[in-house]
JSON list of C-alpha atoms in Angstrom, two decimals:
[
{"chain": "A", "resi": 1, "resn": "UNK", "atom": "CA", "xyz": [12.16, 15.09, -1.98]},
{"chain": "A", "resi": 2, "resn": "UNK", "atom": "CA", "xyz": [12.25, 15.95, 1.88]},
{"chain": "A", "resi": 3, "resn": "UNK", "atom": "CA", "xyz": [9.34, 15.27, 4.12]},
{"chain": "A", "resi": 4, "resn": "UNK", "atom": "CA", "xyz": [8.44, 17.20, 6.98]},
{"chain": "A", "resi": 5, "resn": "UNK", "atom": "CA", "xyz": [10.20, 16.52, 10.19]},
{"chain": "A", "resi": 6, "resn": "UNK", "atom": "CA", "xyz": [8.05, 15.33, 13.02]},
{"chain": "A", "resi": 7, "resn": "UNK", "atom": "CA", "xyz": [8.41, 15.47, 16.83]},
{"chain": "A", "resi": 8, "resn": "UNK", "atom": "CA", "xyz": [7.61, 12.14, 18.64]},
{"chain": "A", "resi": 9, "resn": "UNK", "atom": "CA", "xyz": [4.07, 12.09, 20.20]},
{"chain": "A", "resi": 10, "resn": "UNK", "atom": "CA", "xyz": [3.90, 10.52, 23.71]},
{"chain": "A", "resi": 11, "resn": "UNK", "atom": "CA", "xyz": [1.10, 8.33, 22.60]},
{"chain": "A", "resi": 12, "resn": "UNK", "atom": "CA", "xyz": [1.62, 5.37, 20.53]},
{"chain": "A", "resi": 13, "resn": "UNK", "atom": "CA", "xyz": [1.32, 6.00, 16.71]},
{"chain": "A", "resi": 14, "resn": "UNK", "atom": "CA", "xyz": [-2.40, 5.53, 15.43]},
{"chain": "A", "resi": 15, "resn": "UNK", "atom": "CA", "xyz": [-4.35, 4.79, 12.12]},
{"chain": "A", "resi": 16, "resn": "UNK", "atom": "CA", "xyz": [-6.81, 7.21, 10.81]},
{"chain": "A", "resi": 17, "resn": "UNK", "atom": "CA", "xyz": [-9.83, 6.03, 8.54]},
{"chain": "A", "resi": 18, "resn": "UNK", "atom": "CA", "xyz": [-12.21, 7.72, 6.43]},
{"chain": "A", "resi": 19, "resn": "UNK", "atom": "CA", "xyz": [-14.50, 7.28, 3.26]},
{"chain": "A", "resi": 20, "resn": "UNK", "atom": "CA", "xyz": [-13.09, 10.25, 1.40]},
{"chain": "A", "resi": 21, "resn": "UNK", "atom": "CA", "xyz": [-9.79, 11.50, -0.03]},
{"chain": "A", "resi": 22, "resn": "UNK", "atom": "CA", "xyz": [-9.60, 14.06, 2.86]},
{"chain": "A", "resi": 23, "resn": "UNK", "atom": "CA", "xyz": [-8.37, 11.47, 5.27]},
{"chain": "A", "resi": 24, "resn": "UNK", "atom": "CA", "xyz": [-4.99, 10.71, 3.41]},
{"chain": "A", "resi": 25, "resn": "UNK", "atom": "CA", "xyz": [-3.26, 14.10, 4.81]},
{"chain": "A", "resi": 26, "resn": "UNK", "atom": "CA", "xyz": [-3.67, 12.76, 8.16]},
{"chain": "A", "resi": 27, "resn": "UNK", "atom": "CA", "xyz": [-0.51, 10.84, 7.36]},
{"chain": "A", "resi": 28, "resn": "UNK", "atom": "CA", "xyz": [1.16, 14.38, 8.00]},
{"chain": "A", "resi": 29, "resn": "UNK", "atom": "CA", "xyz": [0.13, 14.10, 11.74]},
{"chain": "A", "resi": 30, "resn": "UNK", "atom": "CA", "xyz": [2.86, 13.14, 14.33]},
{"chain": "A", "resi": 31, "resn": "UNK", "atom": "CA", "xyz": [0.70, 10.54, 15.78]},
{"chain": "A", "resi": 32, "resn": "UNK", "atom": "CA", "xyz": [-0.51, 9.15, 12.77]},
{"chain": "A", "resi": 33, "resn": "UNK", "atom": "CA", "xyz": [1.57, 6.22, 10.65]},
{"chain": "A", "resi": 34, "resn": "UNK", "atom": "CA", "xyz": [-1.44, 4.82, 8.72]},
{"chain": "A", "resi": 35, "resn": "UNK", "atom": "CA", "xyz": [-4.25, 6.65, 6.87]},
{"chain": "A", "resi": 36, "resn": "UNK", "atom": "CA", "xyz": [-6.75, 4.71, 4.95]},
{"chain": "A", "resi": 37, "resn": "UNK", "atom": "CA", "xyz": [-9.37, 5.89, 2.48]},
{"chain": "A", "resi": 38, "resn": "UNK", "atom": "CA", "xyz": [-12.07, 3.19, 2.49]},
{"chain": "A", "resi": 39, "resn": "UNK", "atom": "CA", "xyz": [-13.72, 2.36, -0.42]},
{"chain": "A", "resi": 40, "resn": "UNK", "atom": "CA", "xyz": [-15.47, -0.28, -2.72]},
{"chain": "A", "resi": 41, "resn": "UNK", "atom": "CA", "xyz": [-14.50, -0.76, -6.40]},
{"chain": "A", "resi": 42, "resn": "UNK", "atom": "CA", "xyz": [-17.35, 0.45, -8.70]},
{"chain": "A", "resi": 43, "resn": "UNK", "atom": "CA", "xyz": [-18.79, -2.55, -10.87]},
{"chain": "A", "resi": 44, "resn": "UNK", "atom": "CA", "xyz": [-17.02, -1.15, -14.06]},
{"chain": "A", "resi": 45, "resn": "UNK", "atom": "CA", "xyz": [-13.53, -1.02, -12.29]},
{"chain": "A", "resi": 46, "resn": "UNK", "atom": "CA", "xyz": [-13.86, -4.34, -10.77]},
{"chain": "A", "resi": 47, "resn": "UNK", "atom": "CA", "xyz": [-14.97, -5.92, -14.00]},
{"chain": "A", "resi": 48, "resn": "UNK", "atom": "CA", "xyz": [-12.09, -4.46, -15.67]},
{"chain": "A", "resi": 49, "resn": "UNK", "atom": "CA", "xyz": [-9.72, -5.71, -13.03]},
{"chain": "A", "resi": 50, "resn": "UNK", "atom": "CA", "xyz": [-11.42, -9.38, -13.21]},
{"chain": "A", "resi": 51, "resn": "UNK", "atom": "CA", "xyz": [-10.34, -9.33, -16.88]},
{"chain": "A", "resi": 52, "resn": "UNK", "atom": "CA", "xyz": [-6.83, -8.64, -16.34]},
{"chain": "A", "resi": 53, "resn": "UNK", "atom": "CA", "xyz": [-6.76, -11.74, -13.95]},
{"chain": "A", "resi": 54, "resn": "UNK", "atom": "CA", "xyz": [-8.75, -13.99, -16.24]},
{"chain": "A", "resi": 55, "resn": "UNK", "atom": "CA", "xyz": [-5.19, -15.52, -17.91]},
{"chain": "A", "resi": 56, "resn": "UNK", "atom": "CA", "xyz": [-2.64, -16.87, -15.63]},
{"chain": "A", "resi": 57, "resn": "UNK", "atom": "CA", "xyz": [-0.31, -14.59, -17.18]},
{"chain": "A", "resi": 58, "resn": "UNK", "atom": "CA", "xyz": [2.69, -12.53, -15.34]},
{"chain": "A", "resi": 59, "resn": "UNK", "atom": "CA", "xyz": [1.96, -8.99, -14.70]},
{"chain": "A", "resi": 60, "resn": "UNK", "atom": "CA", "xyz": [4.78, -7.01, -12.97]},
{"chain": "A", "resi": 61, "resn": "UNK", "atom": "CA", "xyz": [4.40, -3.23, -14.30]},
{"chain": "A", "resi": 62, "resn": "UNK", "atom": "CA", "xyz": [6.82, -0.76, -13.10]},
{"chain": "A", "resi": 63, "resn": "UNK", "atom": "CA", "xyz": [7.08, 2.97, -13.58]},
{"chain": "A", "resi": 64, "resn": "UNK", "atom": "CA", "xyz": [9.07, 6.08, -12.27]},
{"chain": "A", "resi": 65, "resn": "UNK", "atom": "CA", "xyz": [8.59, 9.11, -13.61]},
{"chain": "A", "resi": 66, "resn": "UNK", "atom": "CA", "xyz": [5.59, 11.91, -14.07]},
{"chain": "A", "resi": 67, "resn": "UNK", "atom": "CA", "xyz": [2.07, 11.16, -13.81]},
{"chain": "A", "resi": 68, "resn": "UNK", "atom": "CA", "xyz": [0.78, 12.18, -17.34]},
{"chain": "A", "resi": 69, "resn": "UNK", "atom": "CA", "xyz": [-0.21, 10.72, -20.26]},
{"chain": "A", "resi": 70, "resn": "UNK", "atom": "CA", "xyz": [3.04, 8.77, -20.64]},
{"chain": "A", "resi": 71, "resn": "UNK", "atom": "CA", "xyz": [2.16, 6.99, -17.48]},
{"chain": "A", "resi": 72, "resn": "UNK", "atom": "CA", "xyz": [-1.06, 5.63, -18.57]},
{"chain": "A", "resi": 73, "resn": "UNK", "atom": "CA", "xyz": [-0.10, 4.75, -22.04]},
{"chain": "A", "resi": 74, "resn": "UNK", "atom": "CA", "xyz": [2.72, 2.66, -20.59]},
{"chain": "A", "resi": 75, "resn": "UNK", "atom": "CA", "xyz": [0.54, 0.91, -18.14]},
{"chain": "A", "resi": 76, "resn": "UNK", "atom": "CA", "xyz": [-2.05, 0.28, -20.87]},
{"chain": "A", "resi": 77, "resn": "UNK", "atom": "CA", "xyz": [0.26, -1.43, -22.97]},
{"chain": "A", "resi": 78, "resn": "UNK", "atom": "CA", "xyz": [1.38, -3.86, -20.33]},
{"chain": "A", "resi": 79, "resn": "UNK", "atom": "CA", "xyz": [-2.11, -5.16, -19.29]},
{"chain": "A", "resi": 80, "resn": "UNK", "atom": "CA", "xyz": [-3.09, -8.62, -20.57]},
{"chain": "A", "resi": 81, "resn": "UNK", "atom": "CA", "xyz": [-6.71, -7.14, -21.68]},
{"chain": "A", "resi": 82, "resn": "UNK", "atom": "CA", "xyz": [-5.95, -3.45, -22.58]},
{"chain": "A", "resi": 83, "resn": "UNK", "atom": "CA", "xyz": [-9.40, -3.49, -24.47]},
{"chain": "A", "resi": 84, "resn": "UNK", "atom": "CA", "xyz": [-10.83, -3.80, -20.85]},
{"chain": "A", "resi": 85, "resn": "UNK", "atom": "CA", "xyz": [-8.88, -1.90, -18.86]},
{"chain": "A", "resi": 86, "resn": "UNK", "atom": "CA", "xyz": [-9.92, 1.72, -19.10]},
{"chain": "A", "resi": 87, "resn": "UNK", "atom": "CA", "xyz": [-11.39, 2.09, -15.66]},
{"chain": "A", "resi": 88, "resn": "UNK", "atom": "CA", "xyz": [-8.28, 0.61, -13.98]},
{"chain": "A", "resi": 89, "resn": "UNK", "atom": "CA", "xyz": [-5.87, 2.65, -15.81]},
{"chain": "A", "resi": 90, "resn": "UNK", "atom": "CA", "xyz": [-7.85, 5.75, -15.18]},
{"chain": "A", "resi": 91, "resn": "UNK", "atom": "CA", "xyz": [-7.98, 4.82, -11.30]},
{"chain": "A", "resi": 92, "resn": "UNK", "atom": "CA", "xyz": [-4.47, 4.19, -11.23]},
{"chain": "A", "resi": 93, "resn": "UNK", "atom": "CA", "xyz": [-3.77, 7.59, -12.94]},
{"chain": "A", "resi": 94, "resn": "UNK", "atom": "CA", "xyz": [-6.03, 9.58, -10.38]},
{"chain": "A", "resi": 95, "resn": "UNK", "atom": "CA", "xyz": [-4.21, 7.64, -7.63]},
{"chain": "A", "resi": 96, "resn": "UNK", "atom": "CA", "xyz": [-0.77, 8.63, -8.77]},
{"chain": "A", "resi": 97, "resn": "UNK", "atom": "CA", "xyz": [-1.95, 12.09, -9.47]},
{"chain": "A", "resi": 98, "resn": "UNK", "atom": "CA", "xyz": [-3.14, 12.57, -5.82]},
{"chain": "A", "resi": 99, "resn": "UNK", "atom": "CA", "xyz": [0.05, 10.98, -4.63]},
{"chain": "A", "resi": 100, "resn": "UNK", "atom": "CA", "xyz": [2.00, 13.76, -6.32]},
{"chain": "A", "resi": 101, "resn": "UNK", "atom": "CA", "xyz": [-0.18, 16.37, -5.37]},
{"chain": "A", "resi": 102, "resn": "UNK", "atom": "CA", "xyz": [-0.04, 15.43, -1.48]},
{"chain": "A", "resi": 103, "resn": "UNK", "atom": "CA", "xyz": [3.65, 14.92, -1.43]},
{"chain": "A", "resi": 104, "resn": "UNK", "atom": "CA", "xyz": [4.57, 17.86, -3.68]},
{"chain": "A", "resi": 105, "resn": "UNK", "atom": "CA", "xyz": [6.33, 15.93, -6.19]},
{"chain": "A", "resi": 106, "resn": "UNK", "atom": "CA", "xyz": [6.89, 15.44, -9.84]},
{"chain": "A", "resi": 107, "resn": "UNK", "atom": "CA", "xyz": [8.34, 11.85, -10.06]},
{"chain": "A", "resi": 108, "resn": "UNK", "atom": "CA", "xyz": [6.38, 8.76, -8.82]},
{"chain": "A", "resi": 109, "resn": "UNK", "atom": "CA", "xyz": [7.53, 5.35, -8.38]},
{"chain": "A", "resi": 110, "resn": "UNK", "atom": "CA", "xyz": [4.57, 2.82, -9.22]},
{"chain": "A", "resi": 111, "resn": "UNK", "atom": "CA", "xyz": [4.24, -0.89, -9.20]},
{"chain": "A", "resi": 112, "resn": "UNK", "atom": "CA", "xyz": [1.43, -2.99, -10.15]},
{"chain": "A", "resi": 113, "resn": "UNK", "atom": "CA", "xyz": [1.65, -6.89, -9.57]},
{"chain": "A", "resi": 114, "resn": "UNK", "atom": "CA", "xyz": [-0.27, -9.84, -9.83]},
{"chain": "A", "resi": 115, "resn": "UNK", "atom": "CA", "xyz": [0.64, -11.85, -6.80]},
{"chain": "A", "resi": 116, "resn": "UNK", "atom": "CA", "xyz": [-0.10, -15.62, -6.36]},
{"chain": "A", "resi": 117, "resn": "UNK", "atom": "CA", "xyz": [1.45, -15.95, -2.78]},
{"chain": "A", "resi": 118, "resn": "UNK", "atom": "CA", "xyz": [2.59, -13.63, 0.28]},
{"chain": "A", "resi": 119, "resn": "UNK", "atom": "CA", "xyz": [5.48, -11.25, -1.36]},
{"chain": "A", "resi": 120, "resn": "UNK", "atom": "CA", "xyz": [6.61, -10.37, 2.39]},
{"chain": "A", "resi": 121, "resn": "UNK", "atom": "CA", "xyz": [4.94, -12.92, 4.63]},
{"chain": "A", "resi": 122, "resn": "UNK", "atom": "CA", "xyz": [6.77, -11.69, 7.95]},
{"chain": "A", "resi": 123, "resn": "UNK", "atom": "CA", "xyz": [5.58, -8.76, 9.82]},
{"chain": "A", "resi": 124, "resn": "UNK", "atom": "CA", "xyz": [7.94, -5.70, 9.30]},
{"chain": "A", "resi": 125, "resn": "UNK", "atom": "CA", "xyz": [8.54, -2.24, 8.83]},
{"chain": "A", "resi": 126, "resn": "UNK", "atom": "CA", "xyz": [9.30, -0.17, 5.71]},
{"chain": "A", "resi": 127, "resn": "UNK", "atom": "CA", "xyz": [12.90, 1.95, 5.84]},
{"chain": "A", "resi": 128, "resn": "UNK", "atom": "CA", "xyz": [11.39, 4.31, 3.49]},
{"chain": "A", "resi": 129, "resn": "UNK", "atom": "CA", "xyz": [9.40, 7.45, 4.57]},
{"chain": "A", "resi": 130, "resn": "UNK", "atom": "CA", "xyz": [5.63, 6.46, 3.20]},
{"chain": "A", "resi": 131, "resn": "UNK", "atom": "CA", "xyz": [4.03, 4.16, 0.79]},
{"chain": "A", "resi": 132, "resn": "UNK", "atom": "CA", "xyz": [0.45, 4.05, -0.76]},
{"chain": "A", "resi": 133, "resn": "UNK", "atom": "CA", "xyz": [-0.79, 0.67, -1.50]},
{"chain": "A", "resi": 134, "resn": "UNK", "atom": "CA", "xyz": [-4.11, -0.31, -2.68]},
{"chain": "A", "resi": 135, "resn": "UNK", "atom": "CA", "xyz": [-5.37, -3.99, -3.42]},
{"chain": "A", "resi": 136, "resn": "UNK", "atom": "CA", "xyz": [-7.66, -4.41, -6.58]},
{"chain": "A", "resi": 137, "resn": "UNK", "atom": "CA", "xyz": [-8.08, -8.37, -6.16]},
{"chain": "A", "resi": 138, "resn": "UNK", "atom": "CA", "xyz": [-7.63, -10.72, -3.51]},
{"chain": "A", "resi": 139, "resn": "UNK", "atom": "CA", "xyz": [-6.85, -10.07, 0.35]},
{"chain": "A", "resi": 140, "resn": "UNK", "atom": "CA", "xyz": [-5.46, -6.60, 1.31]},
{"chain": "A", "resi": 141, "resn": "UNK", "atom": "CA", "xyz": [-2.40, -6.20, 3.35]},
{"chain": "A", "resi": 142, "resn": "UNK", "atom": "CA", "xyz": [-2.30, -6.74, 7.00]},
{"chain": "A", "resi": 143, "resn": "UNK", "atom": "CA", "xyz": [-1.21, -4.72, 9.63]},
{"chain": "A", "resi": 144, "resn": "UNK", "atom": "CA", "xyz": [-0.76, -4.49, 13.37]},
{"chain": "A", "resi": 145, "resn": "UNK", "atom": "CA", "xyz": [-2.01, -1.83, 15.93]},
{"chain": "A", "resi": 146, "resn": "UNK", "atom": "CA", "xyz": [0.82, -0.80, 18.29]},
{"chain": "A", "resi": 147, "resn": "UNK", "atom": "CA", "xyz": [-0.52, -2.86, 21.27]},
{"chain": "A", "resi": 148, "resn": "UNK", "atom": "CA", "xyz": [0.09, -6.06, 19.23]},
{"chain": "A", "resi": 149, "resn": "UNK", "atom": "CA", "xyz": [3.67, -5.31, 18.22]},
{"chain": "A", "resi": 150, "resn": "UNK", "atom": "CA", "xyz": [6.76, -6.35, 19.76]},
{"chain": "A", "resi": 151, "resn": "UNK", "atom": "CA", "xyz": [9.08, -4.28, 18.03]},
{"chain": "A", "resi": 152, "resn": "UNK", "atom": "CA", "xyz": [12.38, -6.14, 19.47]},
{"chain": "A", "resi": 153, "resn": "UNK", "atom": "CA", "xyz": [11.25, -8.97, 17.08]},
{"chain": "A", "resi": 154, "resn": "UNK", "atom": "CA", "xyz": [11.36, -7.04, 13.92]},
{"chain": "A", "resi": 155, "resn": "UNK", "atom": "CA", "xyz": [14.14, -7.52, 11.29]},
{"chain": "A", "resi": 156, "resn": "UNK", "atom": "CA", "xyz": [15.79, -10.43, 10.16]},
{"chain": "A", "resi": 157, "resn": "UNK", "atom": "CA", "xyz": [14.74, -13.48, 12.29]},
{"chain": "A", "resi": 158, "resn": "UNK", "atom": "CA", "xyz": [17.18, -14.93, 14.94]},
{"chain": "A", "resi": 159, "resn": "UNK", "atom": "CA", "xyz": [16.77, -17.58, 17.58]},
{"chain": "A", "resi": 160, "resn": "UNK", "atom": "CA", "xyz": [17.01, -15.15, 20.27]},
{"chain": "A", "resi": 161, "resn": "UNK", "atom": "CA", "xyz": [14.45, -12.88, 18.87]},
{"chain": "A", "resi": 162, "resn": "UNK", "atom": "CA", "xyz": [10.91, -12.82, 20.12]},
{"chain": "A", "resi": 163, "resn": "UNK", "atom": "CA", "xyz": [7.83, -13.13, 17.70]},
{"chain": "A", "resi": 164, "resn": "UNK", "atom": "CA", "xyz": [6.91, -9.45, 16.60]},
{"chain": "A", "resi": 165, "resn": "UNK", "atom": "CA", "xyz": [3.36, -10.38, 16.96]},
{"chain": "A", "resi": 166, "resn": "UNK", "atom": "CA", "xyz": [2.22, -10.30, 20.45]},
{"chain": "A", "resi": 167, "resn": "UNK", "atom": "CA", "xyz": [-1.66, -11.11, 20.04]},
{"chain": "A", "resi": 168, "resn": "UNK", "atom": "CA", "xyz": [-2.57, -12.75, 16.88]},
{"chain": "A", "resi": 169, "resn": "UNK", "atom": "CA", "xyz": [-6.07, -11.53, 17.27]},
{"chain": "A", "resi": 170, "resn": "UNK", "atom": "CA", "xyz": [-5.18, -8.10, 16.88]},
{"chain": "A", "resi": 171, "resn": "UNK", "atom": "CA", "xyz": [-4.16, -8.77, 13.23]},
{"chain": "A", "resi": 172, "resn": "UNK", "atom": "CA", "xyz": [-6.11, -6.00, 11.01]},
{"chain": "A", "resi": 173, "resn": "UNK", "atom": "CA", "xyz": [-6.36, -6.08, 7.17]},
{"chain": "A", "resi": 174, "resn": "UNK", "atom": "CA", "xyz": [-7.23, -3.24, 4.79]},
{"chain": "A", "resi": 175, "resn": "UNK", "atom": "CA", "xyz": [-10.09, -4.16, 2.52]},
{"chain": "A", "resi": 176, "resn": "UNK", "atom": "CA", "xyz": [-10.17, -4.58, -1.09]},
{"chain": "A", "resi": 177, "resn": "UNK", "atom": "CA", "xyz": [-10.25, -1.11, -2.79]},
{"chain": "A", "resi": 178, "resn": "UNK", "atom": "CA", "xyz": [-8.90, 0.76, 0.24]},
{"chain": "A", "resi": 179, "resn": "UNK", "atom": "CA", "xyz": [-6.24, 3.22, -0.50]},
{"chain": "A", "resi": 180, "resn": "UNK", "atom": "CA", "xyz": [-3.61, 3.48, 2.58]},
{"chain": "A", "resi": 181, "resn": "UNK", "atom": "CA", "xyz": [-0.62, 5.65, 3.21]},
{"chain": "A", "resi": 182, "resn": "UNK", "atom": "CA", "xyz": [1.98, 3.49, 5.41]},
{"chain": "A", "resi": 183, "resn": "UNK", "atom": "CA", "xyz": [4.33, 5.81, 7.20]},
{"chain": "A", "resi": 184, "resn": "UNK", "atom": "CA", "xyz": [7.87, 4.12, 7.58]},
{"chain": "A", "resi": 185, "resn": "UNK", "atom": "CA", "xyz": [10.98, 4.34, 9.62]},
{"chain": "A", "resi": 186, "resn": "UNK", "atom": "CA", "xyz": [12.53, 6.84, 6.82]},
{"chain": "A", "resi": 187, "resn": "UNK", "atom": "CA", "xyz": [9.91, 9.37, 7.77]},
{"chain": "A", "resi": 188, "resn": "UNK", "atom": "CA", "xyz": [11.86, 11.93, 9.59]},
{"chain": "A", "resi": 189, "resn": "UNK", "atom": "CA", "xyz": [11.20, 11.82, 13.47]},
{"chain": "A", "resi": 190, "resn": "UNK", "atom": "CA", "xyz": [9.20, 8.62, 12.96]},
{"chain": "A", "resi": 191, "resn": "UNK", "atom": "CA", "xyz": [12.10, 6.19, 13.65]},
{"chain": "A", "resi": 192, "resn": "UNK", "atom": "CA", "xyz": [10.92, 3.23, 15.63]},
{"chain": "A", "resi": 193, "resn": "UNK", "atom": "CA", "xyz": [7.44, 4.09, 14.94]},
{"chain": "A", "resi": 194, "resn": "UNK", "atom": "CA", "xyz": [6.82, 2.93, 11.42]},
{"chain": "A", "resi": 195, "resn": "UNK", "atom": "CA", "xyz": [3.53, 0.82, 10.71]},
{"chain": "A", "resi": 196, "resn": "UNK", "atom": "CA", "xyz": [4.00, -2.96, 11.04]},
{"chain": "A", "resi": 197, "resn": "UNK", "atom": "CA", "xyz": [2.58, -4.79, 8.26]},
{"chain": "A", "resi": 198, "resn": "UNK", "atom": "CA", "xyz": [2.77, -7.87, 6.19]},
{"chain": "A", "resi": 199, "resn": "UNK", "atom": "CA", "xyz": [1.57, -9.26, 2.92]},
{"chain": "A", "resi": 200, "resn": "UNK", "atom": "CA", "xyz": [-1.34, -11.65, 3.14]},
{"chain": "A", "resi": 201, "resn": "UNK", "atom": "CA", "xyz": [-1.69, -15.33, 1.76]},
{"chain": "A", "resi": 202, "resn": "UNK", "atom": "CA", "xyz": [-4.14, -15.50, -0.87]},
{"chain": "A", "resi": 203, "resn": "UNK", "atom": "CA", "xyz": [-5.96, -18.70, -0.91]},
{"chain": "A", "resi": 204, "resn": "UNK", "atom": "CA", "xyz": [-5.20, -21.25, -3.72]},
{"chain": "A", "resi": 205, "resn": "UNK", "atom": "CA", "xyz": [-6.42, -19.87, -7.18]},
{"chain": "A", "resi": 206, "resn": "UNK", "atom": "CA", "xyz": [-6.92, -16.54, -5.80]},
{"chain": "A", "resi": 207, "resn": "UNK", "atom": "CA", "xyz": [-4.64, -14.10, -7.44]},
{"chain": "A", "resi": 208, "resn": "UNK", "atom": "CA", "xyz": [-3.88, -10.74, -5.41]},
{"chain": "A", "resi": 209, "resn": "UNK", "atom": "CA", "xyz": [-3.65, -7.70, -7.73]},
{"chain": "A", "resi": 210, "resn": "UNK", "atom": "CA", "xyz": [-1.44, -5.01, -5.84]},
{"chain": "A", "resi": 211, "resn": "UNK", "atom": "CA", "xyz": [-0.74, -1.35, -6.39]},
{"chain": "A", "resi": 212, "resn": "UNK", "atom": "CA", "xyz": [2.19, 0.26, -4.43]},
{"chain": "A", "resi": 213, "resn": "UNK", "atom": "CA", "xyz": [3.24, 3.97, -5.08]},
{"chain": "A", "resi": 214, "resn": "UNK", "atom": "CA", "xyz": [6.39, 5.74, -3.53]},
{"chain": "A", "resi": 215, "resn": "UNK", "atom": "CA", "xyz": [6.67, 9.78, -3.85]},
{"chain": "A", "resi": 216, "resn": "UNK", "atom": "CA", "xyz": [9.95, 10.98, -5.36]}
]
């Protein structure tokens, strides 16, 4: 799948926030590398999520394919408490359908993981075009506005590299339940402008449930 070419804007990349799904297409704008639909999980969805985390069981479900019934059935078969997972499965299926529609693709890569620690603790950019992330439990992903980034420090750490974080006070965090599109370095025309982000460190005994989607 090819994504649209963009022309680099003179201004630094920006973030767009809104309370409805209409905010997500903002990711196609040249000057936007983060689009976030803010939301709170409704009580039935939050209860279903909590049920999946009641037992300290490994959860690492992955899917690549279409977004129809087969996806929902496969997910349901991998959850620890399928009898209480209806709202969660429905929510993930709807997000997958929205992602497929937005990027005009029939194939979605999906990952739902229970995390006990930070998966990617160093600030970095993704080399892919775009990724959707949403945290169902625990702290949301952390990201940096451009003013707080030292891009020369990105990549594998070396003694001669600066810290990619210029200002620790500028670290931003997505909320639990937010749906966010992160534009990466692989988006045509976005080289050197991918969103800088990292995984948060959950508190001891506070598992994180993370959903990540890649189109195509």
